[in-house]
Each structure stands twice: as structure tokens, then as C-alpha cells.
Short mmCIF file of C-alpha atoms and ligand atoms in Angstrom, two decimals:
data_model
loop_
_atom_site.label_atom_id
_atom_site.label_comp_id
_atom_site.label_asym_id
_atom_site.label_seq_id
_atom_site.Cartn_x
_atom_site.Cartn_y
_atom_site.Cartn_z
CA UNK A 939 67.22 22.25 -27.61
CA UNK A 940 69.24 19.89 -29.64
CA UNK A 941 68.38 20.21 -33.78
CA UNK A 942 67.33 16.72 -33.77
CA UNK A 943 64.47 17.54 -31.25
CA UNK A 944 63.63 20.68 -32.87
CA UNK A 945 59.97 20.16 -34.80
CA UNK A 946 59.99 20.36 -38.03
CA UNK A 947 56.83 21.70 -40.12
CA UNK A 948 56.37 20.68 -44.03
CA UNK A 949 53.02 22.35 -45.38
CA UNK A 950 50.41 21.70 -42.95
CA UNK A 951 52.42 18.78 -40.97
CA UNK A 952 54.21 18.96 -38.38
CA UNK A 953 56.68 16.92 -36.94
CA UNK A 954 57.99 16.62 -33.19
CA UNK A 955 61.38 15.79 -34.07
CA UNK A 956 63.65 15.08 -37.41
CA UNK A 957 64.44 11.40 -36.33
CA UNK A 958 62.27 9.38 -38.61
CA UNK A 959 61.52 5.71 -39.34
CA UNK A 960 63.02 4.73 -42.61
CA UNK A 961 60.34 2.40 -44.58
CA UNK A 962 61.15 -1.28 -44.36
CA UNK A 963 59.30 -4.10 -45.98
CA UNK A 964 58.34 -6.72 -43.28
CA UNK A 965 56.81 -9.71 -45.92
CA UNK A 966 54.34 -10.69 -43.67
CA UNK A 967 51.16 -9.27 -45.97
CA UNK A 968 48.59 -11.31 -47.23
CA UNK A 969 47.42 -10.84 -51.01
CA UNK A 970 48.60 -6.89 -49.68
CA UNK A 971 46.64 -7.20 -47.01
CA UNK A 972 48.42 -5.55 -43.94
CA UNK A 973 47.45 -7.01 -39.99
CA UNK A 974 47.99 -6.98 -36.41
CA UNK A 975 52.29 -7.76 -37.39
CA UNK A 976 52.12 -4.17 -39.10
CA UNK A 977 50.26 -2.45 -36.85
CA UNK A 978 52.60 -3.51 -33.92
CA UNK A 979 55.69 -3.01 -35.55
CA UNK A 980 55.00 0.61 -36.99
CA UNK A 981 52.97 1.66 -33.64
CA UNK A 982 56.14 0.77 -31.45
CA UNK A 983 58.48 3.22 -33.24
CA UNK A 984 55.88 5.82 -32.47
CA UNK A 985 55.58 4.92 -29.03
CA UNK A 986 59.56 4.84 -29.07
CA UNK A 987 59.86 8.48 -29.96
CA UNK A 988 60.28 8.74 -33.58
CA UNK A 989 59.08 11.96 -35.47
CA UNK A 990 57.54 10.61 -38.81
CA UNK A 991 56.87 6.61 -39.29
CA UNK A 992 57.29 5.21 -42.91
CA UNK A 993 55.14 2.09 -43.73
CA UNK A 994 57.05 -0.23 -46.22
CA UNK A 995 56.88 0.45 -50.10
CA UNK A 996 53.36 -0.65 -50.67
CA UNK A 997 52.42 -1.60 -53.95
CA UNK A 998 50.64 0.51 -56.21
CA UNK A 999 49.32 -2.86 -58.39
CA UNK A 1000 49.67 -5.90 -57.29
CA UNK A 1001 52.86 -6.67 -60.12
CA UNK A 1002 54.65 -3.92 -57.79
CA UNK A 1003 55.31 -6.14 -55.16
CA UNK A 1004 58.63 -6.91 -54.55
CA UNK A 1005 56.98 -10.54 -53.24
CA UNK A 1006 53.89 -11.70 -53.31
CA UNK A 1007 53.58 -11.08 -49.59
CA UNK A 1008 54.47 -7.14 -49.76
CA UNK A 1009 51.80 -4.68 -48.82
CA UNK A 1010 49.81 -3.19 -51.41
CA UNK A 1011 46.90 -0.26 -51.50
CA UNK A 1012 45.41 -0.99 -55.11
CA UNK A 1013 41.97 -1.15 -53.74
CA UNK A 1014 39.98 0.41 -51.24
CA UNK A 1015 39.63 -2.53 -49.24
CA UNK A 1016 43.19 -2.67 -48.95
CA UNK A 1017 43.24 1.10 -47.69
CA UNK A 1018 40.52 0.09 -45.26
CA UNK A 1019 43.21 -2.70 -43.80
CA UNK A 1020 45.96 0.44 -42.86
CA UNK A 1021 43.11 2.55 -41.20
CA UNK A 1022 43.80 1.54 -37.98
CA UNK A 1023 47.46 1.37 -37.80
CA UNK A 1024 47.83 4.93 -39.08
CA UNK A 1025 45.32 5.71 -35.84
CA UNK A 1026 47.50 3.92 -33.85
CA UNK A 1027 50.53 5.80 -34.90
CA UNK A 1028 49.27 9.50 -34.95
CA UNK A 1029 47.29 8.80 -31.52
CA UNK A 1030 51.34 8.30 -30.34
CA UNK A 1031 52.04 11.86 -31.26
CA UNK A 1032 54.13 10.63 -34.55
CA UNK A 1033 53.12 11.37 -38.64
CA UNK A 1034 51.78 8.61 -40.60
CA UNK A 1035 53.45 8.05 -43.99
CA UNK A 1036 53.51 5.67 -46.29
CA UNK A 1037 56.23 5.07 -49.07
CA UNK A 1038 54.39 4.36 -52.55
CA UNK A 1039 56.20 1.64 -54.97
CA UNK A 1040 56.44 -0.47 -58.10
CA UNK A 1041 59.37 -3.05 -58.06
CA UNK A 1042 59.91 -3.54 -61.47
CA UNK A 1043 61.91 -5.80 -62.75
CA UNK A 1044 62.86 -7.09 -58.81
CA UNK A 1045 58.88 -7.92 -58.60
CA UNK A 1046 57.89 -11.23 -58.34
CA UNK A 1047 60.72 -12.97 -56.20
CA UNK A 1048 61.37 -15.04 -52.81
CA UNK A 1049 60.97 -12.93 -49.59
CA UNK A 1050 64.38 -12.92 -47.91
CA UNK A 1051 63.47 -15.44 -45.35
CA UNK A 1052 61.96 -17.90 -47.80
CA UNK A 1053 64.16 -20.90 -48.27
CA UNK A 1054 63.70 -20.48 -52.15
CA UNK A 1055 65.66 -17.22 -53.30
CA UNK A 1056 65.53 -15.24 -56.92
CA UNK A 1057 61.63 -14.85 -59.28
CA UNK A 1058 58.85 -16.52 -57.19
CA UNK A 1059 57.53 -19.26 -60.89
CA UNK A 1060 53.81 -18.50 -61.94
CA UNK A 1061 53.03 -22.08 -60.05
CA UNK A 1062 53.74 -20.63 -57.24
CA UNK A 1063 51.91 -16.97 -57.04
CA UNK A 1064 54.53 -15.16 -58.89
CA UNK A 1065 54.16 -12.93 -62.21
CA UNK A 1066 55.92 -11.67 -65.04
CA UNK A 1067 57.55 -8.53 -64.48
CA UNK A 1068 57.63 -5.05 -66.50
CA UNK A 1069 60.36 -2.71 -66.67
CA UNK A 1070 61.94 0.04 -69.14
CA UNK A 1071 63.58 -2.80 -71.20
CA UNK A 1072 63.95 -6.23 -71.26
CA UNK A 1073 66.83 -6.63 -69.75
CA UNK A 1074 66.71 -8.76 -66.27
CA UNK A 1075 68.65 -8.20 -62.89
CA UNK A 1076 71.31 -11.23 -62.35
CA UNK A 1077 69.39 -14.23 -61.80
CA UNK A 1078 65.76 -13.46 -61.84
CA UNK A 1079 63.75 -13.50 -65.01
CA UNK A 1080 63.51 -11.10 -67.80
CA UNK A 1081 60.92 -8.42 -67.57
CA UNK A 1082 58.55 -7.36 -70.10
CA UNK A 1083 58.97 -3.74 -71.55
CA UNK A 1084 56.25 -1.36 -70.96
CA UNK A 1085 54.45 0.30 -73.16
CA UNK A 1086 53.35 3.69 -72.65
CA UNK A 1087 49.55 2.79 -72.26
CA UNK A 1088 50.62 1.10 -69.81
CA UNK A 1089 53.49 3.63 -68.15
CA UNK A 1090 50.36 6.16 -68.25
CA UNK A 1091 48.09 3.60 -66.65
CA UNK A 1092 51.15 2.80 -63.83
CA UNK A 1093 51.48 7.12 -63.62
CA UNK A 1094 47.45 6.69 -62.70
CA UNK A 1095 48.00 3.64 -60.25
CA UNK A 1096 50.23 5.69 -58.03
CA UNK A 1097 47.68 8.52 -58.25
CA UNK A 1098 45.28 6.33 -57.06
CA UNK A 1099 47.28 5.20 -54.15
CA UNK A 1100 47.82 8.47 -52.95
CA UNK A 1101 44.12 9.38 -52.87
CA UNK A 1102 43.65 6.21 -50.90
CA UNK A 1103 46.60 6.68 -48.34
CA UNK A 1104 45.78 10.28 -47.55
CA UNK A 1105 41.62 8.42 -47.04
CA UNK A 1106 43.03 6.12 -44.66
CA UNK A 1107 45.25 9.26 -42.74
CA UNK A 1108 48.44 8.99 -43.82
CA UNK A 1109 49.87 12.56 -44.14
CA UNK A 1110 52.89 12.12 -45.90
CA UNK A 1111 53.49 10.47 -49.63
CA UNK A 1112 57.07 9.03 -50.35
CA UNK A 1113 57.43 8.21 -53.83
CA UNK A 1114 59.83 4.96 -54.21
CA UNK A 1115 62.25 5.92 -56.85
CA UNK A 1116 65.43 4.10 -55.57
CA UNK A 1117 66.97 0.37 -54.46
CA UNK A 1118 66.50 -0.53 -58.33
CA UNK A 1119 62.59 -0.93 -58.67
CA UNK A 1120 60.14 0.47 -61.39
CA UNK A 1121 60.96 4.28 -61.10
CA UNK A 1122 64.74 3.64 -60.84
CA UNK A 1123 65.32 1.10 -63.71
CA UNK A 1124 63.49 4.12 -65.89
CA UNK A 1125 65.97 7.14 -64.27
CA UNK A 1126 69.36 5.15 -64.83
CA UNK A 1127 70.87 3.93 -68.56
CA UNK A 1128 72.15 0.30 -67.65
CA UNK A 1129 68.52 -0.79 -67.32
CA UNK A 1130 66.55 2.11 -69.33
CA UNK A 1131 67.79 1.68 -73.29
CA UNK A 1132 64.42 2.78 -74.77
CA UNK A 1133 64.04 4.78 -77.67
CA UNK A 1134 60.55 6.58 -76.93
CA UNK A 1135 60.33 10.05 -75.26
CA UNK A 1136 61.04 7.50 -71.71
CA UNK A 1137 64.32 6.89 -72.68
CA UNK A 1138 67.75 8.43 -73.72
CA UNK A 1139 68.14 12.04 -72.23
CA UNK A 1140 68.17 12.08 -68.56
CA UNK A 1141 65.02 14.43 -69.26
CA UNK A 1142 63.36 11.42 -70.72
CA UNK A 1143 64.47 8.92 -68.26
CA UNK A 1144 62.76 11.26 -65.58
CA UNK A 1145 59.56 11.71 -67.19
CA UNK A 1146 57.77 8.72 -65.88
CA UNK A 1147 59.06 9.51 -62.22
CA UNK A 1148 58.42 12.88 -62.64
CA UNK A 1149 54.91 12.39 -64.28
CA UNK A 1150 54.31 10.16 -60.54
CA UNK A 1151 55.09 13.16 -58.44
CA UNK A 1152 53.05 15.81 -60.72
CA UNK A 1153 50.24 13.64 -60.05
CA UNK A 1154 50.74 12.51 -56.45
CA UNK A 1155 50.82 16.58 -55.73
CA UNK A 1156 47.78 17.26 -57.78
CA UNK A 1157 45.65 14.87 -56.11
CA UNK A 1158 46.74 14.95 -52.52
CA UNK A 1159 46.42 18.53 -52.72
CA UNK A 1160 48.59 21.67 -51.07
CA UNK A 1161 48.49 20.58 -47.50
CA UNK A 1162 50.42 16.95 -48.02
CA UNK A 1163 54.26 16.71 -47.74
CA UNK A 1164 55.38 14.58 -50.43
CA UNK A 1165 58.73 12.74 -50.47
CA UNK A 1166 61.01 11.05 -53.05
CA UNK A 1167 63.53 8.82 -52.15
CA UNK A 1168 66.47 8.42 -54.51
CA UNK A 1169 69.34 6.58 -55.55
CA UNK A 1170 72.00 8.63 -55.52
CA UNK A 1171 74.26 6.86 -57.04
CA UNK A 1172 74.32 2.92 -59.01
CA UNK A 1173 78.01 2.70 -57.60
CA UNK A 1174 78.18 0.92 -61.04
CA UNK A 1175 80.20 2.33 -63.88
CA UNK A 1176 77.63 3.82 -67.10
CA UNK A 1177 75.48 4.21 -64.24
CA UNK A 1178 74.06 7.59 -62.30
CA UNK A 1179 75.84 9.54 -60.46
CA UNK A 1180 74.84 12.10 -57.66
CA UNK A 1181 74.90 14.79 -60.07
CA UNK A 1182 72.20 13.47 -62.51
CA UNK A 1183 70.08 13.02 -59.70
CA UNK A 1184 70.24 16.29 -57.77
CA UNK A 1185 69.27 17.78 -61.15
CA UNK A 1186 66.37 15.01 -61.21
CA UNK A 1187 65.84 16.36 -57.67
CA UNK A 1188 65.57 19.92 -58.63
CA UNK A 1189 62.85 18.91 -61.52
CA UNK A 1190 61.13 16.57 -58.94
CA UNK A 1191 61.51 20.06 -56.20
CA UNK A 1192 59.42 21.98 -59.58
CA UNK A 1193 56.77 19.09 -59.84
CA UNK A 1194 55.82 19.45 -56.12
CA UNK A 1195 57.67 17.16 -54.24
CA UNK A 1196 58.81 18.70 -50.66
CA UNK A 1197 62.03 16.67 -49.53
CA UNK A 1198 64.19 14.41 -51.04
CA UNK A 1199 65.44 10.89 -48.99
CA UNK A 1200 69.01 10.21 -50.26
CA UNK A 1201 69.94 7.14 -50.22
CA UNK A 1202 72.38 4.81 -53.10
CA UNK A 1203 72.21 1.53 -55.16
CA UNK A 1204 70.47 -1.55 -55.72
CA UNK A 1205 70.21 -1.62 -59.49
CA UNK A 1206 72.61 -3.99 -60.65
CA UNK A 1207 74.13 -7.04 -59.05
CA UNK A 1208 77.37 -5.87 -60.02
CA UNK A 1209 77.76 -2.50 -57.62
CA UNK A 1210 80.30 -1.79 -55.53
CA UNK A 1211 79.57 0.31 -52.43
CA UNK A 1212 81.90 1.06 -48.90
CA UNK A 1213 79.78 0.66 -46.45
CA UNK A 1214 80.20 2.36 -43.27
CA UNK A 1215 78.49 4.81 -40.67
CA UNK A 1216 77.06 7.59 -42.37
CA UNK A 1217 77.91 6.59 -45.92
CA UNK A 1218 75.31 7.74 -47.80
CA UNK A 1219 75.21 11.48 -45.77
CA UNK A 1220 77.48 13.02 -48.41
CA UNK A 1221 75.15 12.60 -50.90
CA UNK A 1222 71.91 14.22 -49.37
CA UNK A 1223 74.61 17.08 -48.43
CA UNK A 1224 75.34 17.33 -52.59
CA UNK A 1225 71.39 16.86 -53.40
CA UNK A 1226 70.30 19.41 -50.79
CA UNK A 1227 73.03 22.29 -51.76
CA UNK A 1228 71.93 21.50 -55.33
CA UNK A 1229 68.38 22.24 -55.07
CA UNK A 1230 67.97 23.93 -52.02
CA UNK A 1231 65.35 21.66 -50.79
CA UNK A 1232 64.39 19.72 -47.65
CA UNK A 1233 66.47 16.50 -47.95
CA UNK A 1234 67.07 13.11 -45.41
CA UNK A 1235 70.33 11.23 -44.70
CA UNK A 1236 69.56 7.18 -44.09
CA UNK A 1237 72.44 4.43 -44.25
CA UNK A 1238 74.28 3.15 -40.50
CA UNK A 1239 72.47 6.25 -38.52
CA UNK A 1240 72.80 4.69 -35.24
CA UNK A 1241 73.19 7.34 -32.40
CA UNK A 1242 71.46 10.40 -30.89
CA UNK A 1243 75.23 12.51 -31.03
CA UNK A 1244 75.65 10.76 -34.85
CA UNK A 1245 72.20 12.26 -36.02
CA UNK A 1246 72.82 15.98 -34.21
CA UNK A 1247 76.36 16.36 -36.17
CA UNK A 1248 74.74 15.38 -39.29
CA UNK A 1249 71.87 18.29 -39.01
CA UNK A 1250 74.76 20.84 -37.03
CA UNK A 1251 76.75 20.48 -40.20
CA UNK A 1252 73.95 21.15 -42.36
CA UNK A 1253 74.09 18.07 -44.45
CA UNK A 1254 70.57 16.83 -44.23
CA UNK A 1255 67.79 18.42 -42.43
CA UNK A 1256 66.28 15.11 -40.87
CA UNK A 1257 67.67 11.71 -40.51
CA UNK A 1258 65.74 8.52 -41.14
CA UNK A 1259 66.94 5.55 -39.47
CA UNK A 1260 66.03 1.92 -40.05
CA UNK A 1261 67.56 -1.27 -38.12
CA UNK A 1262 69.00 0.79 -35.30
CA UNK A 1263 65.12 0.78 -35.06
CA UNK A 1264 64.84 -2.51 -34.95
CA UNK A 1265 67.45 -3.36 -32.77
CA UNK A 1266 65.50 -0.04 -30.15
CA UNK A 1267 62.25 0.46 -31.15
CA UNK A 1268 62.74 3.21 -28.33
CA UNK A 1269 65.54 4.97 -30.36
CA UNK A 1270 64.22 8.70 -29.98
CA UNK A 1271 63.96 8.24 -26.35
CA UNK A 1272 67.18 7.12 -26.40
CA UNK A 1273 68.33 9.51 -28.55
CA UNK A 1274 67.02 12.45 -26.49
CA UNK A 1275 68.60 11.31 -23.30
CA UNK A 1276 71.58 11.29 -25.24
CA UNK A 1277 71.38 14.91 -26.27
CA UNK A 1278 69.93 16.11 -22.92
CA UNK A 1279 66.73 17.04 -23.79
CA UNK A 1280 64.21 16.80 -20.75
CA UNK A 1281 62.50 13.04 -20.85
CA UNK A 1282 59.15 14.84 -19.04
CA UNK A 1283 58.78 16.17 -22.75
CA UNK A 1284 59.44 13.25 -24.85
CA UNK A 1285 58.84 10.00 -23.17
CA UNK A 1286 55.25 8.84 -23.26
CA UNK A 1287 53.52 9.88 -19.58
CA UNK A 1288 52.86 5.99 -18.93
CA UNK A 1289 56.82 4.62 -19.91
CA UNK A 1290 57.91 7.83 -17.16
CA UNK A 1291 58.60 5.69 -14.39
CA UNK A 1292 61.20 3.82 -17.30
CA UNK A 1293 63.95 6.60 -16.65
CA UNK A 1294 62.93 7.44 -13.28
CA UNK A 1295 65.54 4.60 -12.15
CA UNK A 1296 64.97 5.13 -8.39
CA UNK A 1297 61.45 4.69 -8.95
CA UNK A 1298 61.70 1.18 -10.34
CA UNK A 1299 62.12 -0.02 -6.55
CA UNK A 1300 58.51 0.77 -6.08
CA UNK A 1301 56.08 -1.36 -7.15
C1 FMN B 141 64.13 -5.17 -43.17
C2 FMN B 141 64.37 -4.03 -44.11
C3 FMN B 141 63.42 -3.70 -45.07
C4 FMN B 141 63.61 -2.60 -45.92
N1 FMN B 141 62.60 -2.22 -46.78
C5 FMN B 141 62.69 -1.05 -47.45
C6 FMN B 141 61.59 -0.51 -48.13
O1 FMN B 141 60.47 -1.04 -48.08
N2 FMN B 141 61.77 0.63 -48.83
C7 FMN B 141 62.98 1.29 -48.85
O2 FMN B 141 63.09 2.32 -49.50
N3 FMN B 141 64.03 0.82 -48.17
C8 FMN B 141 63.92 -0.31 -47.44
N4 FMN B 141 64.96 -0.73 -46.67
C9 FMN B 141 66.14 0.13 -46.54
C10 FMN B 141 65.99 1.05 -45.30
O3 FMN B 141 64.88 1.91 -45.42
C11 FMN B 141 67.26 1.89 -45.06
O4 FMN B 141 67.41 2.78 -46.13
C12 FMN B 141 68.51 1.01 -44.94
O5 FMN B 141 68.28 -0.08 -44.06
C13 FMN B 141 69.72 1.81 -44.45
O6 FMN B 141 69.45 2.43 -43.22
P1 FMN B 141 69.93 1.76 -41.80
O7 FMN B 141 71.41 1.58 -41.88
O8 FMN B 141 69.49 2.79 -40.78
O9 FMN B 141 69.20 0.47 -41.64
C14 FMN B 141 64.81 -1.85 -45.84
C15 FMN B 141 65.79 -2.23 -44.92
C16 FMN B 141 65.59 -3.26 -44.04
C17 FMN B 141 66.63 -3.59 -43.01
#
């Protein structure tokens, strides 16, 4: 059996297979409602073959929404509106998660389809933003800093959300601390310059994301994986670099959180990444031999034999994937016929006749 089809058990979870569905925001909410565009999209990657689904960061309060049609789970009702969805997935043999967010400063703006692009005005359902400082990303309008009433009352938002996701079945908890939003802007010193116990030392800059995970674990309990995904790097100079945040890691690791999702940027307008297959692998390899913990490669995963060499080598120990999704929805299948493993096991019993080829003759 191939590693990537080799289950994978975190606490009291288990999954069927380490090729996972990367969380991407689809816009298509209403007030952070979710609905029947969701629940098809995320129940087709289950179908497909994948091992763990990710819903899309999902606000915590409805200023943590990247646009004012992102998913949220601030209320119960909202929960309720995921219920079925997460049914839909598990009853497809795949794990429900659901990646918890704030966008900070990068709240409040045009959906990338919109024809409008940059901060959505007040006149037109946007908000003002909060962040560590006041200090805005290129082009969109200058957040408010928080105060820490109101970082302890964000710390109890995301509590709150977990409580609610693990109500409506999701069993895993990823903690958005990457791409720039809320928990990011705090970890990194271009957009954290406070002078409270939040900011300076990378200790302090960690405090509010690490303050999320302690209370994520304490209220979802032992049985829960819980994820944080991570920024490796700003690819921005005076930024962070892979090193500050495998030792944030290895604090987060301490606070409860399980495994860590590597993957790099979005803070400032001004990065500079090479993009390529596989570019971000190197740095779950660094964060995983720092802490020793449970950690996923993402970025240009795109093949079956791609995702094996990266688990044979030891780099990561599961591999999300995200447009290659898109493009196949039926990735894993793919995937396994790729590595050889035995389609009887892995396809779903009513898409067998799809690989039977001589069978598609028959009617
Ligand atoms: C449409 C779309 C929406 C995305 N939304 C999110 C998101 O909600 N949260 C997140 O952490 N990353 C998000 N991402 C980034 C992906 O999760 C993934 O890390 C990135 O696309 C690189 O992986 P890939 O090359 O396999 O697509 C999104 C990407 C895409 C294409």
C-alpha cells in the first residue's frame, strides 16, 4: 500500500488516506449563511476520494470575513446551516473540518469575481477593519487597532466557533493563522508594532494565536484533532522566516494543537515568492523536523506519484491539495490508480462501473 493511501489516525479520527482538501473560500455565502453551492462543492471531493475535507475559513464574527459574502459560524443558526453538508461529507467515508478565521486587516473587501476590487465602502455592506496596528495592506483602508478587551473577546469568538463546529459534526478544527489575516498580522513585525504584552518579542506576537489554540483545545475537548495553518515565511524582508515559526509551531504543538499546515505569504503586497510545484514542501519538512509534530505540505500538489515522494521522503506526513481539486474533484481516485492501489477499495461501489472500461459498453 502506497503512504498516501495508508489511514492516518489523529486522537479519535481517523482518516482513509493523507490526501486532503485544502480550505478554499467560494464567496457565494449569504450574511455567512452557507447553501446548496457549499454543500455540493465540499460533498464532491468526498465522493472523489479525498481523506479529510476543509470548509473555507469561516468567520468567527462577522468583521472576520474576508467579504461580506464569506461563510461565518458566529451564531447557532449559522451552525445549523453546515449541519447537513458535514452529513453529506462523512456519509462519503471522508472527515469533516472546518478552518476557523478572522481576516483582519484584509476584511471587508471585493470578492475576487466582483467587478469592484480593494475595501467593500460602509454604503455598500462593508466595515471597518481591526488589526495589531493601524497600518493598512496596499490599497485597502486602514484598520483600527485592537484593544485587548477586545483581542480577549476575539480569543472567546473562536472558542465559540469551535463549540459550534464540533455541534454541527465537524471533527477537525484548523485555526487560520496564515495568508495575512487577523492571527498573522499579530505573529509577524511589518504589521504587528504594538507595545503591549501582543507585541515586540516573537513570544508576544504569538500570544493571541496561541491564546486561540489553548482555547479551541480546551473546549473541543481530547478527542478533536486541531490544526494550524501557518505562514511560513512573508517572503518579505523584516518579515518571518521559517524559523520563527517552527518555534511558534512548537509552542502552538504545547498548547494542544495536533498538526501544523505549512504553507507561505500573503501579508504584504510587496512579497516576492518562486512559485513552482511543490514550493512550499521545504518548509513543512523544516517545521515538522523542528517540532516533531504532524505537519501538511499544500502549494502546486498536483499528482498521485508527486504526493507519495513527498510523504516517502518524509517531508510532510499528509498533503492537502486545492485547485488540482477543482480542476478533478475525483483526484484521490485518480490518485490511487496512479499508485496502484486496488479501485474495489477506494472508488465509491456506485462510480465502479467508471474504471471498469469494458463495462461502459453495457448499458
Ligand atoms: C479559490 C481558492 C480559495 C482559497 N481559500 C482559502 C481559504 O479559505 N483558506 C486558506 O487557508 N487558503 C485558501 N486558499 C489557498 C489554498 O487552500 C491552497 O493553500 C493554495 O491554493 C495552494 O494550493 P494548490 O496549489 O493546491 O491550489 C484558497 C485557494 C483558492 C484557489
Amino acid at each position: 500500500m502506497s503512504q498516501l493511501f495508508s489511514p492516518l489516525a489523529i486522537r479519535e479520527v481517523t482518516f482513509r488516506n493523507r490526501l486532503w482538501v485544502s480550505p478554499m473560500c467560494m464567496y457565494s455565502a449569504t450574511d455567512g449563511f452557507v447553501n446548496d453551492w457549499h454543500h455540493v462543492h465540499l460533498a464532491q471531493f468526498a465522493t472523489g476520494g479525498a481523506g479529510l475535507v476543509v470548509a473555507e475559513a469561516t468567520a468567527v464574527v462577522p468583521e472576520g470575513r474576508i467579504s461580506p459574502e464569506d461563510a461565518g459560524i458566529w451564531s447557532d443558526a449559522h451552525a445549523d446551516a453546515w449541519r447537513g453538508i458535514v452529513r453529506a461529507i462523512r456519509d462519503r467515508g471522508s472527515v469533516a473540518g472546518i478552518q476557523l478565521a478572522h481576516a483582519g486587516r484584509k476584511a471587508s473587501t471585493h470578492s475576487p469575481f466582483a467587478d469592484a476590487q480593494g475595501s467593500v465602502p460602509a454604503e455598500e455592506g462593508g466595515w471597518t477593519t481591526e488589526a495589531p496596528s493601524a497600518l493598512a495592506y496596499e490599497g485597502f483602508a486602514e484598520p483600527e487597532e485592537m484593544t485587548a478587551p477586545r483581542i480577549a473577546e476575539v480569543v472567546d469568538a473562536f472558542r465559540a466557533a469551535a463549540r459550534r463546529s464540533v455541534d454541527a459534526g465537524f471533527e477537525v478544527i484548523e485555526v487560520h493563522a496564515a495568508h495575512g489575516y487577523l492571527l498573522h498580522e499579530f505573529l509577524s513585525p511589518l504589521t504587528n508594532r504594538r507595545a503591549d504584552e501582543y507585541g515586540g518579542s516573537l513570544a508576544n506576537r504569538a500570544r493571541f494565536t496561541l491564546d486561540v489554540v489553548r482555547a479551541v483545545r480546551a473546549e473541543v475537548g481530547e478527542d478533536i484533532p486541531v490544526f494550524v495553518r501557518f505562514s511560513a515565511t512573508d517572503s518579505a524582508p523584516g518579515g518571518l522566516e521559517v524559523d520563527d515559526v517552527a518555534q511558534v509551531a512548537a509552542w502552538a504543538r504545547d498548547a494542544g494543537a495536533d498538526l501544523f499546515d505549512i504553507s507561505s505569504s500573503g501579508l504584504v503586497a510587496h512579497q516576492k515568492i518562486e512559485v513552482g510545484p511543490g514550493y512550499q514542501v521545504p518548509f513543512a519538512a523544516r517545521v515538522r523536523e523542528a517540532t516533531g509534530a504532524l505537519t501538511g505540505s499544500v502549494g502546486i500538489i498536483t499528482s498521485g506519484a508527486q504526493a507519495e515522494e513527498i510523504l516517502a521522503a518524509g517531508q510532510s506526513d499528509v498533503v492537502f491539495a486545492g485547485r488540482e481539486w477543482l480542476r478533478d474533484p475525483h483526484f484521490a481516485l485518480r490518485a490511487a490508480g496512479e499508485l496502484g492501489e486496488d479501485p474495489e477499495s477506494i472508488w465509491p461501489p456506485q462510480y465502479i462501473r467508471g474504471y471498469r472500461a469494458p463495462a461502459l459498453a453495457r448499458s
